[in-house]
Amino acid sequence: MQPIPPHLTPSRYPKRASYDRDAIHTILDEALVCTVSFTMDNKPFAIPTGFVRHEDKIYIHGSVGSHFIREIEKGLPVCITVTLLDAIVVSKSAFNHSMNYRSVILFATPEKMEDPQQKTEAFRWLTEKFVPNSWDYLQPVKESEVRKTTILAFSLEEASAKIRTGMPGEDEYKDLPIWSGIIPLETRRGTPVTEALSEGIPLPPHLL
Amino acid sequence: MQPIPPHLTPSRYPKRASYDRDAIHTILDEALVCTVSFTMDNKPFAIPTGFVRHEDKIYIHGSVGSHFIREIEKGLPVCITVTLLDAIVVSKSAFNHSMNYRSVILFATPEKMEDPQQKTEAFRWLTEKFVPNSWDYLQPVKESEVRKTTILAFSLEEASAKIRTGMPGEDEYKDLPIWSGIIPLETRRGTPVTEALSEGIPLPPHLL
């Protein structure tokens, strides 16, 4: 294993850090949005955006006219974060409350995809992440749509995960008759809602 | 109304932007974590962290030993983002897929809270956001705990919201027999899970 660069080592709870590829991939595949942070005129900017991981990179897309995309495609270094919340950790003392979470932080510079075929592939990865198995059912992406979209790839080489799981486990107040435990947070997909345009069209099998 | 500064005007879909205080507050009160982005050595860094809004400021806290907190408390400008996902927007064409979301972006510099009484108040706001009505039930925050925690406040003066709601509403493919609509995303709190330390202690009324 390579030495961990200092900017990837958290100063707090370093034991919660993980550099394991599978752990990082699992978080990235479950999260739908990331926050892309960059520096302009020595000031921080950040934009939340949808993304997909494929092999050892993540991909974001945006209009060729997007100010944000045009800034970072120049090759600006970015810091990308992804956060999943799993539970509120309720301890006996207000001070020791916490959260169970799984987060990824990634430092990278963008690679702009140029090949239209590869860009179309990235559209497929994105679409299938948000609606699995839907690509073949949908109206295909057109060449003109590919042309007016910028797709940027970011290597996961400098990525790390930080994870907290489990119970509060505080010692100091363990004998107090105050309830402690976790409140799980659950994110789920609800029942699809048909828009007026599609009334009478049956839900495709991948959405049932 | 004051003129909107250019860094608060999105280049894409400016009609989705809102500078309405109530809209911004509602998003900030529903979200549990924000991402704090800042610049060090001209490079971007970002950290997800819990927060609370109180009146016209948001508050984050961290150990006085946290590298992140010690950097930004010097007065670094930060960009704070908050994102809530409400639905996956499924259109007839792969290209026109979208998301319903409510996000806030905020530019500010930190104000460090010094008064122990006020810091304790901020602890109360944080605790009651994560577990409403729990403050009086819990073991109180101690003076030494307040001392070893830094609490930073950020004004909402330069905050804006960006919101997408509703159906895909694409025109180009409206007659195709392909299903379109939304898949709602729901985040909810599950049934509390008691830790071993608290077995036999009844759930307090605010958690029932």
Tab-separated table of C-alpha atoms in Angstrom:
chain	number	residue	atom	x	y	z
A	1	MET	CA	0.000	0.000	0.000
A	2	GLN	CA	1.184	3.518	-0.803
A	3	PRO	CA	1.838	6.013	1.988
A	4	ILE	CA	-1.232	8.175	2.696
A	5	PRO	CA	-0.615	11.828	1.771
A	6	PRO	CA	-1.190	14.234	4.708
A	7	HIS	CA	-4.187	15.976	3.097
A	8	LEU	CA	-5.990	12.611	3.082
A	9	THR	CA	-5.410	11.959	6.789
A	10	PRO	CA	-8.188	13.391	8.966
A	11	SER	CA	-6.989	15.254	12.079
A	12	ARG	CA	-10.042	14.032	14.042
A	13	TYR	CA	-10.905	10.341	14.468
A	14	PRO	CA	-8.243	9.094	12.014
A	15	LYS	CA	-9.424	5.545	12.828
A	16	ARG	CA	-12.636	6.289	10.959
A	17	ALA	CA	-10.669	6.792	7.731
A	18	SER	CA	-10.526	4.135	5.046
A	19	TYR	CA	-8.521	3.942	1.829
A	20	ASP	CA	-10.113	0.678	0.755
A	21	ARG	CA	-11.295	0.788	-2.882
A	22	ASP	CA	-14.411	-1.288	-2.253
A	23	ALA	CA	-15.527	0.859	0.680
A	24	ILE	CA	-15.054	3.996	-1.420
A	25	HIS	CA	-16.861	2.533	-4.438
A	26	THR	CA	-19.844	1.409	-2.356
A	27	ILE	CA	-20.389	4.918	-0.982
A	28	LEU	CA	-19.984	6.538	-4.411
A	29	ASP	CA	-22.441	4.091	-5.979
A	30	GLU	CA	-25.122	4.701	-3.369
A	31	ALA	CA	-24.911	8.518	-3.343
A	32	LEU	CA	-26.679	10.411	-6.147
A	33	VAL	CA	-25.037	13.805	-5.719
A	34	CYS	CA	-21.594	15.064	-4.877
A	35	THR	CA	-20.348	18.547	-4.033
A	36	VAL	CA	-17.593	19.850	-6.299
A	37	SER	CA	-15.446	22.530	-4.643
A	38	PHE	CA	-12.915	24.677	-6.481
A	39	THR	CA	-11.004	27.915	-6.071
A	40	MET	CA	-11.475	31.049	-8.177
A	41	ASP	CA	-9.634	34.312	-7.445
A	42	ASN	CA	-8.433	32.608	-4.278
A	43	LYS	CA	-12.031	32.184	-3.086
A	44	PRO	CA	-13.921	28.923	-2.546
A	45	PHE	CA	-16.887	27.913	-4.701
A	46	ALA	CA	-18.912	24.726	-4.461
A	47	ILE	CA	-21.656	23.177	-6.578
A	48	PRO	CA	-23.786	20.101	-5.828
A	49	THR	CA	-24.262	17.930	-8.917
A	50	GLY	CA	-25.262	14.407	-9.952
A	51	PHE	CA	-22.435	11.986	-10.740
A	52	VAL	CA	-21.615	8.399	-11.525
A	53	ARG	CA	-18.649	6.214	-10.712
A	54	HIS	CA	-17.343	3.885	-13.418
A	55	GLU	CA	-14.280	1.789	-12.662
A	56	ASP	CA	-11.696	4.075	-11.069
A	57	LYS	CA	-13.190	7.431	-12.010
A	58	ILE	CA	-16.213	9.540	-11.326
A	59	TYR	CA	-18.029	11.512	-14.021
A	60	ILE	CA	-20.084	14.696	-13.913
A	61	HIS	CA	-21.789	16.463	-16.800
A	62	GLY	CA	-23.119	19.900	-17.592
A	63	SER	CA	-24.042	22.217	-20.425
A	64	VAL	CA	-21.111	23.537	-22.444
A	65	GLY	CA	-22.532	26.963	-21.461
A	66	SER	CA	-22.337	26.328	-17.720
A	67	HIS	CA	-20.080	28.828	-15.986
A	68	PHE	CA	-19.093	26.239	-13.396
A	69	ILE	CA	-18.135	23.592	-15.994
A	70	ARG	CA	-16.212	26.116	-18.082
A	71	GLU	CA	-14.182	27.184	-15.074
A	72	ILE	CA	-13.148	23.765	-13.870
A	73	GLU	CA	-12.610	22.183	-17.305
A	74	LYS	CA	-9.559	24.437	-17.611
A	75	GLY	CA	-7.907	21.946	-15.295
A	76	LEU	CA	-8.660	23.500	-11.909
A	77	PRO	CA	-7.945	21.257	-8.938
A	78	VAL	CA	-11.184	20.234	-7.250
A	79	CYS	CA	-12.182	18.675	-3.968
A	80	ILE	CA	-15.232	16.440	-4.319
A	81	THR	CA	-17.210	15.258	-1.300
A	82	VAL	CA	-20.026	12.744	-0.975
A	83	THR	CA	-21.979	12.185	2.239
A	84	LEU	CA	-24.491	9.535	3.255
A	85	LEU	CA	-26.225	9.828	6.624
A	86	ASP	CA	-27.175	6.570	8.291
A	87	ALA	CA	-28.298	7.506	11.799
A	88	ILE	CA	-28.481	10.113	14.508
A	89	VAL	CA	-26.431	8.871	17.448
A	90	VAL	CA	-28.201	9.798	20.684
A	91	SER	CA	-26.080	9.568	23.805
A	92	LYS	CA	-26.967	10.181	27.435
A	93	SER	CA	-25.213	13.556	27.384
A	94	ALA	CA	-25.947	16.331	24.879
A	95	PHE	CA	-22.211	16.718	24.265
A	96	ASN	CA	-21.619	13.169	23.037
A	97	HIS	CA	-24.300	13.140	20.327
A	98	SER	CA	-22.977	12.161	16.925
A	99	MET	CA	-24.015	10.822	13.528
A	100	ASN	CA	-23.418	7.587	11.716
A	101	TYR	CA	-22.261	8.546	8.247
A	102	ARG	CA	-20.259	7.347	5.281
A	103	SER	CA	-18.397	10.039	3.379
A	104	VAL	CA	-15.806	10.239	0.626
A	105	ILE	CA	-13.384	13.062	-0.049
A	106	LEU	CA	-11.499	13.187	-3.322
A	107	PHE	CA	-8.825	15.517	-4.671
A	108	ALA	CA	-8.420	15.541	-8.459
A	109	THR	CA	-8.198	17.604	-11.622
A	110	PRO	CA	-10.751	17.135	-14.418
A	111	GLU	CA	-10.119	15.252	-17.633
A	112	LYS	CA	-12.497	16.445	-20.338
A	113	MET	CA	-13.996	13.650	-22.470
A	114	GLU	CA	-13.689	14.423	-26.176
A	115	ASP	CA	-14.741	11.255	-28.007
A	116	PRO	CA	-18.525	11.346	-28.738
A	117	GLN	CA	-18.796	7.537	-28.416
A	118	GLN	CA	-17.202	7.588	-24.996
A	119	LYS	CA	-19.337	10.571	-23.967
A	120	THR	CA	-22.450	8.603	-24.949
A	121	GLU	CA	-21.191	5.711	-22.820
A	122	ALA	CA	-20.866	8.093	-19.857
A	123	PHE	CA	-24.476	9.214	-20.456
A	124	ARG	CA	-25.456	5.553	-20.236
A	125	TRP	CA	-23.621	5.094	-16.920
A	126	LEU	CA	-25.302	8.214	-15.515
A	127	THR	CA	-28.781	7.242	-16.718
A	128	GLU	CA	-28.506	3.671	-15.473
A	129	LYS	CA	-27.291	4.818	-12.071
A	130	PHE	CA	-30.353	7.015	-11.574
A	131	VAL	CA	-32.838	4.607	-13.210
A	132	PRO	CA	-31.316	1.115	-13.453
A	133	ASN	CA	-32.001	-0.856	-16.652
A	134	SER	CA	-33.725	2.072	-18.366
A	135	TRP	CA	-31.219	2.959	-21.121
A	136	ASP	CA	-32.585	0.658	-23.842
A	137	TYR	CA	-36.180	1.726	-23.142
A	138	LEU	CA	-35.605	5.483	-23.474
A	139	GLN	CA	-35.388	7.794	-26.491
A	140	PRO	CA	-31.628	7.604	-27.259
A	141	VAL	CA	-29.254	10.488	-26.696
A	142	LYS	CA	-28.689	12.397	-29.963
A	143	GLU	CA	-25.372	13.507	-31.399
A	144	SER	CA	-26.351	17.170	-30.997
A	145	GLU	CA	-27.154	16.568	-27.319
A	146	VAL	CA	-23.776	14.926	-26.788
A	147	ARG	CA	-22.093	17.895	-28.503
A	148	LYS	CA	-23.727	20.452	-26.239
A	149	THR	CA	-22.764	18.602	-23.068
A	150	THR	CA	-19.378	18.616	-21.376
A	151	ILE	CA	-18.456	15.474	-19.473
A	152	LEU	CA	-15.600	15.610	-16.984
A	153	ALA	CA	-13.853	12.614	-15.442
A	154	PHE	CA	-11.974	12.610	-12.112
A	155	SER	CA	-9.570	9.909	-11.013
A	156	LEU	CA	-10.206	8.257	-7.648
A	157	GLU	CA	-6.487	7.956	-6.976
A	158	GLU	CA	-6.593	10.545	-4.166
A	159	ALA	CA	-9.846	9.453	-2.548
A	160	SER	CA	-10.512	8.407	1.018
A	161	ALA	CA	-13.592	7.397	2.958
A	162	LYS	CA	-14.564	8.307	6.496
A	163	ILE	CA	-17.140	6.138	8.207
A	164	ARG	CA	-18.819	6.081	11.622
A	165	THR	CA	-21.058	3.159	12.533
A	166	GLY	CA	-22.559	1.718	15.686
A	167	MET	CA	-23.784	2.932	19.032
A	168	PRO	CA	-22.795	5.990	21.094
A	169	GLY	CA	-20.706	3.917	23.510
A	170	GLU	CA	-19.880	6.709	25.951
A	171	ASP	CA	-18.356	5.609	29.248
A	172	GLU	CA	-18.572	8.645	31.470
A	173	TYR	CA	-22.341	8.580	31.925
A	174	LYS	CA	-22.984	4.885	31.403
A	175	ASP	CA	-24.897	4.397	34.671
A	176	LEU	CA	-27.355	7.281	34.190
A	177	PRO	CA	-31.011	6.259	33.591
A	178	ILE	CA	-31.134	8.273	30.338
A	179	TRP	CA	-32.044	6.564	27.066
A	180	SER	CA	-29.279	6.233	24.473
A	181	GLY	CA	-29.096	4.554	21.092
A	182	ILE	CA	-29.499	5.461	17.454
A	183	ILE	CA	-32.284	6.837	15.285
A	184	PRO	CA	-31.775	5.265	11.834
A	185	LEU	CA	-32.159	7.544	8.800
A	186	GLU	CA	-33.654	5.819	5.785
A	187	THR	CA	-33.687	7.110	2.226
A	188	ARG	CA	-35.881	5.235	-0.193
A	189	ARG	CA	-37.457	5.545	-3.600
A	190	GLY	CA	-41.225	6.073	-3.483
A	191	THR	CA	-43.907	4.972	-5.944
A	192	PRO	CA	-43.358	6.546	-9.401
A	193	VAL	CA	-45.780	9.370	-10.286
A	194	THR	CA	-46.856	9.556	-13.949
A	195	GLU	CA	-46.897	12.982	-15.605
A	196	ALA	CA	-49.939	14.093	-17.639
A	197	LEU	CA	-48.046	13.591	-20.944
A	198	SER	CA	-47.659	9.888	-20.166
A	199	GLU	CA	-51.148	9.076	-18.889
A	200	GLY	CA	-52.191	5.602	-20.029
A	201	ILE	CA	-48.617	4.508	-20.744
A	202	PRO	CA	-47.798	1.515	-18.541
A	203	LEU	CA	-44.854	1.691	-16.161
A	204	PRO	CA	-41.934	-0.165	-17.767
A	205	PRO	CA	-40.823	-3.358	-15.941
A	206	HIS	CA	-37.637	-1.714	-14.616
A	207	LEU	CA	-39.815	0.726	-12.640
A	208	LEU	CA	-42.262	-1.786	-11.179
B	1	MET	CA	-34.550	44.436	-2.529
B	2	GLN	CA	-30.777	44.640	-2.886
B	3	PRO	CA	-29.168	43.865	-6.234
B	4	ILE	CA	-28.055	40.224	-6.464
B	5	PRO	CA	-24.245	39.962	-6.619
B	6	PRO	CA	-22.990	38.084	-9.713
B	7	HIS	CA	-21.539	35.150	-7.727
B	8	LEU	CA	-25.052	34.448	-6.428
B	9	THR	CA	-26.631	34.316	-9.887
B	10	PRO	CA	-26.507	30.825	-11.420
B	11	SER	CA	-25.447	30.718	-15.072
B	12	ARG	CA	-27.801	27.776	-15.734
B	13	TYR	CA	-31.545	27.942	-15.014
B	14	PRO	CA	-31.427	31.331	-13.227
B	15	LYS	CA	-35.228	31.054	-12.852
B	16	ARG	CA	-34.651	28.261	-10.330
B	17	ALA	CA	-32.804	30.679	-8.043
B	18	SER	CA	-34.470	32.177	-4.987
B	19	TYR	CA	-33.289	34.827	-2.557
B	20	ASP	CA	-36.353	34.502	-0.348
B	21	ARG	CA	-35.414	34.206	3.346
B	22	ASP	CA	-38.236	31.752	4.147
B	23	ALA	CA	-37.317	29.426	1.270
B	24	ILE	CA	-33.674	29.447	2.377
B	25	HIS	CA	-34.540	28.882	6.047
B	26	THR	CA	-36.848	25.945	5.242
B	27	ILE	CA	-34.087	24.126	3.348
B	28	LEU	CA	-31.492	24.824	6.039
B	29	ASP	CA	-33.843	23.595	8.776
B	30	GLU	CA	-34.588	20.328	6.986
B	31	ALA	CA	-30.998	19.416	6.050
B	32	LEU	CA	-28.809	17.879	8.754
B	33	VAL	CA	-25.411	18.332	7.097
B	34	CYS	CA	-23.749	21.001	5.022
B	35	THR	CA	-20.476	20.971	3.085
B	36	VAL	CA	-18.011	23.678	4.088
B	37	SER	CA	-15.545	24.535	1.312
B	38	PHE	CA	-12.474	26.694	1.782
B	39	THR	CA	-9.176	27.463	0.109
B	40	MET	CA	-5.746	26.615	1.500
B	41	ASP	CA	-2.524	27.235	-0.459
B	42	ASN	CA	-4.779	28.126	-3.387
B	43	LYS	CA	-6.311	24.620	-3.339
B	44	PRO	CA	-9.894	23.664	-2.544
B	45	PHE	CA	-10.840	21.682	0.563
B	46	ALA	CA	-14.301	20.643	1.662
B	47	ILE	CA	-15.711	19.019	4.788
B	48	PRO	CA	-19.233	17.742	5.420
B	49	THR	CA	-20.450	18.610	8.906
B	50	GLY	CA	-23.646	18.913	10.948
B	51	PHE	CA	-25.053	22.411	11.410
B	52	VAL	CA	-28.000	24.378	12.703
B	53	ARG	CA	-29.646	27.596	11.576
B	54	HIS	CA	-30.742	30.084	14.229
B	55	GLU	CA	-32.271	33.365	13.091
B	56	ASP	CA	-30.059	34.738	10.327
B	57	LYS	CA	-26.958	32.617	10.897
B	58	ILE	CA	-25.852	29.045	10.675
B	59	TYR	CA	-23.617	27.404	13.271
B	60	ILE	CA	-21.113	24.562	13.064
B	61	HIS	CA	-18.980	23.124	15.827
B	62	GLY	CA	-15.847	21.085	16.175
B	63	SER	CA	-13.052	20.204	18.537
B	64	VAL	CA	-10.599	23.007	19.262
B	65	GLY	CA	-8.015	20.491	17.984
B	66	SER	CA	-9.657	19.999	14.594
B	67	HIS	CA	-7.339	21.009	11.768
B	68	PHE	CA	-10.317	22.084	9.660
B	69	ILE	CA	-11.800	24.311	12.386
B	70	ARG	CA	-8.413	25.831	13.198
B	71	GLU	CA	-7.882	26.766	9.569
B	72	ILE	CA	-11.194	28.433	8.912
B	73	GLU	CA	-11.543	30.147	12.309
B	74	LYS	CA	-8.686	32.417	11.190
B	75	GLY	CA	-11.340	34.147	9.107
B	76	LEU	CA	-11.056	32.238	5.830
B	77	PRO	CA	-13.866	32.871	3.372
B	78	VAL	CA	-16.005	29.752	2.990
B	79	CYS	CA	-18.627	28.528	0.588
B	80	ILE	CA	-21.260	26.402	2.317
B	81	THR	CA	-23.683	24.213	0.370
B	82	VAL	CA	-26.709	22.233	1.461
B	83	THR	CA	-28.594	19.842	-0.820
B	84	LEU	CA	-31.907	18.033	-0.427
B	85	LEU	CA	-32.995	15.576	-3.112
B	86	ASP	CA	-36.747	15.255	-3.643
B	87	ALA	CA	-37.139	13.148	-6.789
B	88	ILE	CA	-35.543	11.621	-9.845
B	89	VAL	CA	-37.128	13.235	-12.902
B	90	VAL	CA	-37.597	10.587	-15.601
B	91	SER	CA	-38.282	11.931	-19.080
B	92	LYS	CA	-38.952	10.099	-22.319
B	93	SER	CA	-35.420	10.795	-23.533
B	94	ALA	CA	-32.262	9.880	-21.655
B	95	PHE	CA	-30.923	13.386	-22.249
B	96	ASN	CA	-33.736	15.238	-20.467
B	97	HIS	CA	-33.546	13.358	-17.177
B	98	SER	CA	-33.168	15.635	-14.174
B	99	MET	CA	-33.638	15.807	-10.424
B	100	ASN	CA	-35.980	17.695	-8.157
B	101	TYR	CA	-33.831	19.273	-5.500
B	102	ARG	CA	-33.638	22.147	-3.064
B	103	SER	CA	-30.177	23.538	-2.451
B	104	VAL	CA	-28.617	26.507	-0.702
B	105	ILE	CA	-25.273	28.108	-1.421
B	106	LEU	CA	-23.803	30.585	1.019
B	107	PHE	CA	-20.657	32.719	0.967
B	108	ALA	CA	-19.438	33.934	4.360
B	109	THR	CA	-16.534	34.289	6.760
B	110	PRO	CA	-16.706	32.691	10.219
B	111	GLU	CA	-17.373	34.533	13.454
B	112	LYS	CA	-15.979	32.591	16.409
B	113	MET	CA	-18.275	32.462	19.448
B	114	GLU	CA	-16.397	33.370	22.611
B	115	ASP	CA	-19.047	33.703	25.334
B	116	PRO	CA	-19.543	30.322	27.133
B	117	GLN	CA	-23.229	31.087	27.764
B	118	GLN	CA	-23.862	31.767	24.097
B	119	LYS	CA	-21.858	28.701	23.085
B	120	THR	CA	-24.062	26.597	25.372
B	121	GLU	CA	-27.119	28.108	23.684
B	122	ALA	CA	-25.701	27.060	20.295
B	123	PHE	CA	-25.248	23.520	21.658
B	124	ARG	CA	-28.918	23.581	22.555
B	125	TRP	CA	-29.945	24.676	19.045
B	126	LEU	CA	-27.814	21.899	17.527
B	127	THR	CA	-29.104	19.209	19.893
B	128	GLU	CA	-32.735	20.214	19.464
B	129	LYS	CA	-32.401	20.248	15.676
B	130	PHE	CA	-31.157	16.664	15.621
B	131	VAL	CA	-33.438	15.387	18.408
B	132	PRO	CA	-36.302	17.859	18.990
B	133	ASN	CA	-37.356	18.507	22.585
B	134	SER	CA	-34.491	16.454	24.027
B	135	TRP	CA	-32.316	19.151	25.644
B	136	ASP	CA	-33.947	19.168	29.093
B	137	TYR	CA	-33.924	15.357	29.258
B	138	LEU	CA	-30.213	14.905	28.561
B	139	GLN	CA	-27.155	15.122	30.774
B	140	PRO	CA	-26.270	18.844	30.424
B	141	VAL	CA	-23.230	20.095	28.546
B	142	LYS	CA	-20.380	20.815	30.981
B	143	GLU	CA	-18.218	23.908	31.114
B	144	SER	CA	-15.136	21.859	30.185
B	145	GLU	CA	-16.959	20.462	27.130
B	146	VAL	CA	-17.921	23.962	26.021
B	147	ARG	CA	-14.289	25.056	26.467
B	148	LYS	CA	-12.910	22.309	24.250
B	149	THR	CA	-15.367	23.024	21.448
B	150	THR	CA	-15.126	25.788	18.877
B	151	ILE	CA	-18.414	27.107	17.546
B	152	LEU	CA	-18.395	29.185	14.371
B	153	ALA	CA	-21.280	31.305	13.089
B	154	PHE	CA	-21.846	32.312	9.456
B	155	SER	CA	-24.175	35.069	8.333
B	156	LEU	CA	-26.844	34.177	5.762
B	157	GLU	CA	-26.528	37.578	4.103
B	158	GLU	CA	-24.966	36.096	0.958
B	159	ALA	CA	-27.136	33.010	0.651
B	160	SER	CA	-29.304	31.874	-2.223
B	161	ALA	CA	-31.476	28.862	-2.874
B	162	LYS	CA	-31.873	26.883	-6.075
B	163	ILE	CA	-34.965	24.749	-6.419
B	164	ARG	CA	-36.382	22.411	-9.068
B	165	THR	CA	-39.858	20.982	-8.620
B	166	GLY	CA	-42.451	19.292	-10.792
B	167	MET	CA	-42.564	17.040	-13.805
B	168	PRO	CA	-40.107	16.627	-16.699
B	169	GLY	CA	-42.326	18.622	-19.092
B	170	GLU	CA	-40.246	18.034	-22.225
B	171	ASP	CA	-41.916	19.042	-25.500
B	172	GLU	CA	-39.788	17.457	-28.189
B	173	TYR	CA	-40.779	13.853	-27.498
B	174	LYS	CA	-44.222	14.423	-25.971
B	175	ASP	CA	-46.032	12.028	-28.338
B	176	LEU	CA	-43.731	9.040	-27.819
B	177	PRO	CA	-45.279	6.075	-25.955
B	178	ILE	CA	-42.488	6.119	-23.369
B	179	TRP	CA	-43.305	6.489	-19.671
B	180	SER	CA	-42.270	9.744	-17.992
B	181	GLY	CA	-42.800	11.147	-14.516
B	182	ILE	CA	-40.968	11.344	-11.235
B	183	ILE	CA	-39.630	8.864	-8.695
B	184	PRO	CA	-39.973	10.536	-5.281
B	185	LEU	CA	-37.044	10.211	-2.881
B	186	GLU	CA	-38.069	9.963	0.747
B	187	THR	CA	-35.816	10.383	3.771
B	188	ARG	CA	-37.336	9.435	7.085
B	189	ARG	CA	-36.364	8.644	10.641
B	190	GLY	CA	-36.724	4.948	11.523
B	191	THR	CA	-37.603	3.347	14.854
B	192	PRO	CA	-35.006	4.187	17.536
B	193	VAL	CA	-32.643	1.331	18.435
B	194	THR	CA	-31.635	1.103	22.114
B	195	GLU	CA	-27.965	0.460	22.900
B	196	ALA	CA	-26.974	-2.228	25.427
B	197	LEU	CA	-26.084	0.432	28.064
B	198	SER	CA	-29.681	1.644	28.065
B	199	GLU	CA	-31.562	-1.646	28.087
B	200	GLY	CA	-34.665	-1.387	30.229
B	201	ILE	CA	-34.699	2.430	30.088
B	202	PRO	CA	-37.972	3.542	28.478
B	203	LEU	CA	-37.869	5.713	25.357
B	204	PRO	CA	-38.509	9.322	26.388
B	205	PRO	CA	-41.774	10.864	25.112
B	206	HIS	CA	-39.965	13.047	22.535
B	207	LEU	CA	-38.720	9.878	20.788
B	208	LEU	CA	-42.037	7.989	20.756
